[in-house]
Coordinates of C-alpha atoms and ligand atoms in Angstrom, one line a residue:
M962 CA -9.0 72.6 165.4
N963 CA -8.7 70.0 168.5
R964 CA -5.2 69.0 168.5
I965 CA -1.9 69.9 166.2
V966 CA 0.1 67.8 164.3
V967 CA 3.3 67.5 166.5
P968 CA 6.8 67.2 165.1
P969 CA 9.0 64.3 165.5
L970 CA 11.4 66.1 167.4
L971 CA 8.8 67.2 170.0
K972 CA 7.8 63.8 170.2
E973 CA 11.2 62.1 170.9
I974 CA 12.0 65.1 174.1
A975 CA 9.0 64.1 175.6
S976 CA 9.1 61.0 175.7
I977 CA 11.9 62.0 177.8
F978 CA 10.0 63.9 180.3
A979 CA 7.5 61.1 180.5
S980 CA 9.9 58.1 181.1
H981 CA 10.8 60.4 184.2
G982 CA 7.2 61.2 185.3
R983 CA 6.7 64.4 183.8
G984 CA 4.3 66.1 181.3
A985 CA 5.2 68.8 178.6
F986 CA 3.2 71.0 176.5
L987 CA 4.6 72.9 173.8
A988 CA 3.4 76.4 174.3
G989 CA 3.4 80.5 173.5
G990 CA 4.1 81.4 170.2
A991 CA 4.7 78.2 168.6
V992 CA 1.0 76.9 169.0
R993 CA 0.0 80.5 167.5
D994 CA 1.8 80.5 164.9
M995 CA 1.2 76.8 163.9
L996 CA -2.6 77.2 164.5
R997 CA -2.2 80.3 161.9
G998 CA -1.1 78.0 159.6
A999 CA 2.7 79.7 159.1
R1000 CA 5.9 78.4 160.1
C1001 CA 7.0 79.0 163.8
A1002 CA 10.6 80.1 164.9
D1003 CA 11.4 78.1 168.1
Y1004 CA 9.8 76.0 169.9
D1005 CA 9.1 77.1 174.2
I1006 CA 8.0 73.8 175.9
A1007 CA 6.2 74.2 179.5
S1008 CA 6.7 71.9 182.0
D1009 CA 6.2 70.9 185.2
A1010 CA 9.5 69.6 186.0
P1011 CA 11.3 72.1 188.1
P1012 CA 14.6 73.6 186.1
E1013 CA 17.0 71.7 188.3
E1014 CA 15.6 68.2 187.2
I1015 CA 15.0 68.5 183.7
M1016 CA 19.2 69.6 184.0
R1017 CA 19.1 66.1 185.3
M1018 CA 17.5 64.7 182.4
F1019 CA 19.0 65.8 179.4
P1020 CA 23.2 65.6 178.9
A1021 CA 23.0 69.5 177.9
V1022 CA 21.5 71.9 179.4
I1023 CA 22.2 75.9 179.8
P1024 CA 20.6 77.6 182.7
T1025 CA 19.3 80.6 180.6
G1026 CA 16.9 81.8 182.8
I1027 CA 17.2 79.7 185.9
K1028 CA 16.0 82.6 188.1
H1029 CA 12.4 82.5 186.2
G1030 CA 12.5 79.1 186.0
T1031 CA 13.5 78.7 182.1
V1032 CA 16.6 76.3 181.1
T1033 CA 17.3 75.6 177.4
I1034 CA 18.1 71.8 176.0
R1035 CA 20.8 71.7 173.4
Y1036 CA 18.9 68.3 171.5
K1037 CA 20.0 67.2 168.2
K1038 CA 21.6 70.4 166.9
H1039 CA 18.3 72.4 168.4
S1040 CA 18.0 74.2 171.2
I1041 CA 14.2 74.2 173.3
E1042 CA 13.5 76.4 175.8
V1043 CA 12.0 74.7 178.5
T1044 CA 10.2 76.2 181.7
T1045 CA 8.5 75.3 184.5
F1046 CA 4.8 76.2 184.7
R1047 CA 5.0 79.5 186.9
H1048 CA 2.6 82.2 188.3
D1049 CA 4.1 85.1 188.3
G1050 CA 4.0 86.9 191.8
V1051 CA 3.1 90.5 193.0
Y1052 CA 4.6 93.2 189.8
H1053 CA 5.9 95.9 192.3
D1054 CA 7.3 98.5 189.3
G1055 CA 5.0 97.2 186.4
R1056 CA 9.1 95.6 184.9
R1057 CA 9.4 92.2 185.7
P1058 CA 7.6 90.0 188.9
G1059 CA 8.6 90.4 192.0
S1060 CA 8.9 86.8 192.8
V1061 CA 8.3 83.6 190.5
S1062 CA 6.7 81.0 191.7
Y1063 CA 5.6 77.1 190.3
A1064 CA 2.6 76.9 189.1
A1065 CA 0.7 73.2 189.5
T1066 CA -1.0 73.0 186.2
I1067 CA -1.2 74.2 182.7
E1068 CA -3.8 76.6 183.1
E1069 CA -2.1 78.2 185.6
D1070 CA 0.5 78.7 183.9
L1071 CA -1.3 80.0 181.1
S1072 CA -3.1 82.1 183.0
R1073 CA 0.4 84.5 183.6
R1074 CA 0.8 84.8 179.6
D1075 CA 0.1 88.1 178.2
F1076 CA -2.6 87.5 175.5
T1077 CA -5.1 85.0 174.4
M1078 CA -3.0 83.7 171.0
N1079 CA 0.1 83.1 173.5
A1080 CA -1.7 81.1 176.1
I1081 CA -2.4 78.3 174.2
A1082 CA -0.8 74.9 174.9
A1083 CA -0.7 71.7 172.8
E1084 CA 0.1 68.4 175.1
L1085 CA 3.1 66.5 174.3
P1086 CA 3.2 63.7 172.3
G1087 CA -0.3 64.3 171.1
G1088 CA -1.1 67.3 170.3
R1089 CA -4.6 68.3 172.5
I1090 CA -4.9 71.8 172.7
V1091 CA -5.7 73.2 175.8
D1092 CA -6.7 76.8 175.3
P1093 CA -8.8 78.0 178.8
F1094 CA -8.9 82.0 177.3
E1095 CA -10.5 81.3 173.9
G1096 CA -7.1 82.2 172.3
R1097 CA -8.4 80.0 168.9
A1098 CA -10.8 82.4 168.7
D1099 CA -9.5 85.4 168.7
I1100 CA -6.3 84.3 165.9
V1101 CA -9.9 83.2 163.5
K1102 CA -10.9 86.8 164.2
K1103 CA -7.1 88.2 164.3
I1104 CA -7.7 90.2 167.2
I1105 CA -5.1 90.9 169.9
R1106 CA -6.3 90.0 173.4
C1107 CA -5.3 90.3 177.0
V1108 CA -6.0 87.1 179.4
G1109 CA -7.8 88.9 182.1
R1110 CA -8.4 92.9 182.3
A1111 CA -6.3 94.5 179.7
A1112 CA -5.3 97.6 182.2
D1113 CA -4.6 94.8 185.1
R1114 CA -2.3 93.2 183.0
L1115 CA -0.4 96.0 180.9
N1116 CA -0.1 97.5 185.1
E1117 CA 1.7 94.6 185.7
D1118 CA 4.6 94.8 183.2
G1119 CA 4.3 98.4 180.5
L1120 CA 6.3 96.3 178.1
R1121 CA 3.1 94.2 176.8
S1122 CA 1.5 97.8 175.3
L1123 CA 4.7 97.7 172.8
R1124 CA 4.1 93.9 172.3
A1125 CA 0.6 94.1 171.9
L1126 CA 1.6 96.4 168.8
R1127 CA 4.6 94.4 167.4
F1128 CA 2.5 91.4 167.1
A1129 CA 0.0 93.8 165.2
S1130 CA 2.8 94.9 162.7
Q1131 CA 4.0 91.1 162.9
L1132 CA 0.9 89.1 162.4
G1133 CA -1.8 91.7 160.8
F1134 CA -3.8 91.4 163.7
E1135 CA -5.9 94.2 165.3
L1136 CA -6.1 95.0 168.9
D1137 CA -9.3 94.8 170.6
A1138 CA -11.0 97.4 171.8
E1139 CA -10.6 97.5 175.5
L1140 CA -6.7 96.7 175.3
L1141 CA -6.7 99.9 172.7
R1142 CA -8.4 102.0 175.7
A1143 CA -6.3 101.1 178.0
I1144 CA -3.0 101.7 176.6
E1145 CA -4.4 105.4 175.6
E1146 CA -5.3 105.8 178.9
N1147 CA -2.0 105.2 180.0
P1148 CA 0.7 105.0 177.9
A1149 CA 3.2 106.1 180.4
M1150 CA 3.4 102.7 181.7
I1151 CA 6.2 102.0 178.9
L1152 CA 8.4 104.8 181.1
P1153 CA 9.7 102.4 183.5
V1154 CA 10.6 99.3 181.4
S1155 CA 14.4 98.8 180.5
V1156 CA 15.7 100.2 177.2
E1157 CA 17.0 96.8 176.1
R1158 CA 13.8 95.1 176.3
V1159 CA 12.0 98.3 174.3
K1160 CA 14.8 98.1 172.1
M1161 CA 14.0 94.4 171.6
E1162 CA 10.2 95.4 170.4
F1163 CA 11.1 98.4 168.4
D1164 CA 13.4 95.8 166.6
K1165 CA 10.8 93.2 165.7
I1166 CA 8.6 96.0 164.7
I1167 CA 11.1 97.1 162.2
A1168 CA 11.3 93.8 161.0
S1169 CA 8.1 92.7 160.4
A1170 CA 6.1 93.3 157.5
K1171 CA 4.6 95.9 157.9
P1172 CA 6.0 98.1 160.5
S1173 CA 3.4 101.4 160.0
T1174 CA 0.9 99.2 161.9
A1175 CA 2.8 99.4 165.1
L1176 CA 3.9 103.0 164.8
L1177 CA 0.6 104.1 163.8
Y1178 CA -0.6 102.5 166.9
M1179 CA 2.1 104.0 168.6
E1180 CA 1.2 107.2 167.5
K1181 CA -2.5 107.0 168.2
C1182 CA -1.8 106.2 171.9
R1183 CA 1.2 108.9 172.6
L1184 CA 3.8 105.9 172.9
L1185 CA 5.5 107.2 169.6
E1186 CA 5.9 110.8 171.5
M1187 CA 7.0 108.9 174.2
I1188 CA 10.0 106.4 172.7
L1189 CA 10.5 108.2 169.1
P1190 CA 9.7 112.0 169.6
E1191 CA 11.5 113.2 166.9
L1192 CA 9.2 110.9 164.5
S1193 CA 6.3 112.3 166.3
R1194 CA 7.0 115.5 165.5
C1195 CA 6.9 115.0 161.6
R1196 CA 3.3 114.6 161.6
G1197 CA 1.6 117.7 159.9
V1198 CA 4.7 118.9 158.8
E1199 CA 3.5 119.5 154.9
Q1200 CA 5.9 119.6 152.1
K1201 CA 4.0 120.2 149.1
G1202 CA 5.9 120.3 145.9
Y1203 CA 7.2 117.3 145.0
H1204 CA 5.5 115.2 147.5
R1205 CA 2.2 114.0 148.3
F1206 CA 2.1 113.0 152.3
D1207 CA 3.6 115.0 155.6
V1208 CA 6.9 114.4 156.3
L1209 CA 5.5 111.0 158.9
T1210 CA 3.2 109.9 156.5
H1211 CA 6.1 109.6 153.9
S1212 CA 8.7 108.1 156.9
L1213 CA 6.1 105.5 157.4
L1214 CA 5.3 104.5 153.8
A1215 CA 8.8 104.3 152.5
C1216 CA 9.6 101.9 155.9
D1217 CA 7.2 100.1 154.8
Y1218 CA 8.2 99.7 151.2
A1219 CA 11.9 98.9 152.8
A1220 CA 10.6 96.1 154.9
H1221 CA 7.7 95.2 151.6
R1222 CA 11.2 94.5 149.5
G1223 CA 13.0 92.9 152.3
Y1224 CA 15.6 95.5 152.6
G1225 CA 17.6 94.7 155.7
Q1226 CA 17.3 96.2 159.0
N1227 CA 19.9 99.5 158.0
V1228 CA 18.1 100.8 155.0
R1229 CA 14.4 100.2 157.2
L1230 CA 15.8 102.2 159.8
A1231 CA 16.9 104.8 157.4
A1232 CA 14.3 104.9 155.5
L1233 CA 12.1 105.4 158.4
F1234 CA 14.1 108.3 160.2
H1235 CA 15.9 110.3 156.6
D1236 CA 13.7 113.0 157.1
I1237 CA 13.6 113.8 161.0
G1238 CA 15.7 117.0 160.3
K1239 CA 13.1 118.2 158.5
P1240 CA 10.6 119.4 161.3
G1241 CA 14.2 121.9 162.2
T1242 CA 15.0 122.9 159.1
A1243 CA 11.6 123.8 157.4
K1244 CA 11.8 127.3 155.8
L1245 CA 8.6 129.1 153.6
D1246 CA 10.6 130.8 150.3
N1247 CA 9.5 133.2 148.5
T1248 CA 7.3 131.2 145.9
G1249 CA 5.4 129.6 149.2
I1250 CA 6.8 126.7 148.9
W1251 CA 8.4 124.5 151.9
T1252 CA 12.3 124.3 151.6
F1253 CA 14.5 122.1 153.6
H1254 CA 18.2 122.7 152.8
G1255 CA 20.5 120.9 154.8
H1256 CA 17.7 118.2 156.5
E1257 CA 20.3 115.3 155.6
R1258 CA 22.6 116.8 158.3
L1259 CA 20.7 116.9 160.9
S1260 CA 18.2 113.5 160.3
A1261 CA 21.7 112.2 159.9
E1262 CA 22.7 113.8 164.0
L1263 CA 19.2 113.0 165.8
T1264 CA 19.2 108.8 164.1
R1265 CA 22.6 109.2 165.7
A1266 CA 21.1 110.4 169.0
L1267 CA 18.4 108.2 168.7
L1268 CA 19.7 104.6 168.1
S1269 CA 22.0 105.5 170.5
R1270 CA 19.5 106.3 172.7
L1271 CA 18.0 103.2 172.1
R1272 CA 21.6 101.1 172.8
Y1273 CA 21.7 99.8 168.9
S1274 CA 25.5 98.7 168.2
N1275 CA 28.2 101.4 167.2
A1276 CA 28.2 99.0 163.7
E1277 CA 24.3 99.7 163.7
I1278 CA 24.4 103.0 164.3
A1279 CA 27.5 103.7 161.9
S1280 CA 25.5 102.3 159.4
T1281 CA 21.8 103.9 159.3
V1282 CA 23.3 106.9 160.0
H1283 CA 25.4 106.7 156.8
L1284 CA 22.9 106.0 154.6
V1285 CA 20.6 109.2 156.1
R1286 CA 23.3 111.6 155.3
E1287 CA 23.7 110.5 151.9
H1288 CA 20.6 109.8 151.0
M1289 CA 19.8 113.1 149.2
F1290 CA 22.7 112.2 145.9
H1291 CA 21.8 113.3 142.8
Y1292 CA 23.8 112.3 139.7
T1293 CA 23.9 114.1 136.0
D1294 CA 25.3 113.0 132.8
S1295 CA 27.7 116.4 132.7
F1296 CA 29.2 114.3 135.8
G1297 CA 32.9 113.7 135.0
D1298 CA 34.6 110.9 136.1
S1299 CA 36.3 111.4 138.8
A1300 CA 33.1 113.2 140.4
V1301 CA 31.7 109.9 139.9
R1302 CA 34.7 108.3 141.8
R1303 CA 34.5 110.7 144.5
F1304 CA 30.7 110.1 145.2
V1305 CA 32.0 105.9 145.4
R1306 CA 34.8 107.2 148.0
R1307 CA 32.6 108.9 149.5
V1308 CA 29.6 106.5 150.3
G1309 CA 31.8 103.3 150.1
E1310 CA 31.4 100.9 147.3
E1311 CA 30.4 98.9 149.6
N1312 CA 27.2 100.4 151.0
L1313 CA 25.9 101.8 147.5
R1314 CA 23.1 98.9 147.2
D1315 CA 22.2 100.1 150.3
L1316 CA 21.6 103.7 149.6
F1317 CA 20.0 102.9 146.0
D1318 CA 17.6 100.8 148.0
L1319 CA 16.8 103.7 150.3
R1320 CA 16.3 105.9 147.0
R1321 CA 13.3 103.6 145.9
A1322 CA 12.0 103.3 148.8
D1323 CA 12.2 107.1 149.1
S1324 CA 10.8 107.7 145.6
F1325 CA 8.1 104.9 146.2
A1326 CA 6.9 107.1 149.3
M1327 CA 6.5 110.7 147.6
T1328 CA 3.8 109.2 145.4
G1329 CA 2.7 106.4 146.8
V1330 CA 3.3 104.9 143.3
E1331 CA 5.7 101.8 142.7
P1332 CA 9.0 104.1 140.7
P1333 CA 10.1 102.7 137.7
L1334 CA 12.7 99.7 137.3
E1335 CA 14.9 102.0 135.7
L1336 CA 15.2 104.4 138.7
C1337 CA 18.6 105.5 139.0
L1338 CA 20.1 103.0 136.7
D1339 CA 22.1 105.6 134.2
F1340 CA 24.1 106.4 137.3
R1341 CA 24.7 103.4 138.2
D1342 CA 25.8 102.3 134.9
R1343 CA 28.2 104.8 134.9
I1344 CA 29.7 103.8 138.4
A1345 CA 30.0 100.5 136.9
S1346 CA 32.3 101.4 133.7
V1347 CA 33.8 104.2 136.1
L1348 CA 35.0 101.2 138.5
E1349 CA 36.1 99.0 135.7
K1350 CA 38.6 101.7 134.8
S1351 CA 39.9 102.3 138.7
R1352 CA 39.4 101.1 141.6
A1353 CA 41.5 103.1 143.6
F1354 CA 39.2 104.9 146.4
S1355 CA 42.1 104.3 149.1
L1356 CA 45.1 104.5 150.8
K1357 CA 45.4 100.3 150.5
D1358 CA 44.8 100.9 146.3
L1359 CA 47.1 103.5 145.8
A1360 CA 50.6 101.7 143.9
V1361 CA 53.0 103.2 146.4
N1362 CA 53.1 102.8 150.2
G1363 CA 54.3 105.0 153.0
H1364 CA 57.8 102.2 153.0
D1365 CA 57.8 103.1 149.2
L1366 CA 58.2 106.4 149.9
I1367 CA 60.3 106.5 152.2
E1368 CA 62.8 104.1 150.5
A1369 CA 62.4 107.4 147.6
G1370 CA 64.1 109.6 149.9
I1371 CA 60.8 111.3 150.6
P1372 CA 61.4 111.7 154.6
A1373 CA 59.2 110.0 157.0
G1374 CA 56.8 111.4 159.5
K1375 CA 53.6 113.4 159.5
H1376 CA 54.3 114.6 155.7
L1377 CA 54.3 111.3 154.3
G1378 CA 50.1 110.8 155.5
I1379 CA 50.0 114.1 153.4
V1380 CA 51.8 113.3 150.5
L1381 CA 49.9 109.6 150.2
N1382 CA 46.3 111.5 150.6
S1383 CA 47.5 113.8 148.3
L1384 CA 48.3 111.2 145.5
L1385 CA 44.9 109.6 146.5
E1386 CA 43.6 113.1 145.5
A1387 CA 45.3 112.8 142.2
V1388 CA 44.9 109.3 141.2
I1389 CA 41.0 109.5 141.7
D1390 CA 41.2 112.9 139.1
D1391 CA 43.2 110.6 137.1
P1392 CA 43.7 107.0 137.4
E1393 CA 46.3 106.8 135.2
L1394 CA 48.9 108.0 136.9
N1395 CA 48.4 104.9 139.4
N1396 CA 51.4 103.1 138.6
R1397 CA 54.9 103.5 141.0
E1398 CA 57.1 105.7 138.5
K1399 CA 54.2 108.5 137.6
L1400 CA 53.7 108.5 141.7
L1401 CA 57.0 108.5 142.9
Q1402 CA 57.8 111.5 140.4
I1403 CA 55.3 113.3 141.8
A1404 CA 55.8 113.0 145.6
H1405 CA 59.0 114.2 144.5
Q1406 CA 58.1 117.6 142.6
W1407 CA 56.0 118.0 146.0
V1408 CA 59.1 117.7 148.3
Ligands
ATP2842 P1 8.2 85.5 168.7 O1 9.2 84.9 169.7 O2 7.7 84.7 167.8 O3 8.2 86.4 169.2 P2 6.4 84.7 171.2 O4 4.8 84.3 171.2 O5 7.5 83.4 171.1 O6 6.7 85.6 169.6 P3 8.2 85.4 173.1 O7 8.6 86.7 173.8 O8 9.4 84.6 172.6 O9 6.9 85.8 172.2 O10 7.2 84.9 174.7 C1 7.3 83.4 174.7 C2 6.0 83.4 175.1 O11 5.7 84.1 176.8 C3 4.6 84.5 174.9 O12 4.1 83.5 173.7 C4 3.3 84.5 175.6 O13 3.2 83.5 176.4 C5 4.4 84.9 177.0 N1 5.3 86.0 177.6 C6 6.2 86.4 177.1 N2 6.7 87.8 177.3 C7 5.8 88.1 178.5 C8 5.0 89.5 178.6 N3 5.9 90.2 178.9 N4 3.7 89.1 179.7 C9 3.6 88.0 179.3 N5 3.5 87.2 179.0 C10 4.8 86.9 178.3
MG2843 MG1 9.5 83.0 171.1

């Protein structure tokens, strides 16, 4: 293919560049994805116009990365990044170019890019392809290859190793042998890279169609032990009995299943980390079977530490850790209604779906066989019927509040909270009690 079909929006933008005597090329991921016949998320443009000039050409331009020659044009409700042709200066620390200088041609600009598949441009508005590093051939072969010598390019920016593995998971491509060898020979190049950049790539791996592709490459290249040692320690931890696989393979299968089903980030992360407490709790019982009592608590603790280290937000951490801690729930129909209500109160009604999704992923990963559709169905039905009878799970659902109690003569103060919580416990045991009269009566008996 020598040309791509250029969307009308980009033609309009190109005509504005042209009216100022400047060129514009679609570059990077958008061209790669169009050539693969995939939807592309966002457009990146490369141009010979310097940022200050672009800011004068369009009414709404945000200087998003002006130090690196990047601005974002807001045009007809779209955001389009435009980067001035550049070559990166000398890299001093394997993290970021020490300086950026502008390049004269698109070919020069493409030569600073990481992989051949990302170093293809399409001239606007016509769509003629510029492909000096034979990226198209690599896309056809599904190969990720560095522009230039892999070892040199990884030395410039250690994040490129993880980017390569991220693309492998996203696109289903393989690493070229030279690139793989360069990462294997020097995985520590990732160490000086900022945690924020590592997290962004790790997030994209988790969001990809098959996270295990990158994670297995990471294990092979020893990036896993550097970035996620808790997970790498799960290799070889056998759990024969219920399981077919060791803990690491089980975790990868669970995460892939969650991705395959389109579950959210928290469920995918929980699927990957739910058993990382197993190496630390493994004990051989007297029948020769490994047990992992309390592993869900250790897994939750380790997951919290690991996600904090990667600077996940408090909300992301709380949601994932909660799922990990609760993943061992069980149910039999001998449960009384109050036991079911206590379970819902502990897990939170809003998290039930995620927890059951996690159970499906966990269950799949024990054998590699799709679990039956009825998995947990009896428990879910039971929860629905118990919820129908009563939804009092938190203080706000109680038929009385603190004011009511004070009005009824119960002394204000710390004691009041204890009374309210005890009333809630009583209502969880017996929802019939959840009316004003009965609750005030009980409260009076207590004080
Ligand atoms: P996506 O946006 O779908 O994740 P992308 O290829 O657009 O994929 P970006 O991270 O948005 O990836 O980067 C845009 C382009 O900038 C890349 O295609 C590549 O050409 C170049 N690029 C990005 N990061 C680097 C890097 N660390 N080293 C060299 N070139 C890079
Ligand atoms: Mg992009």
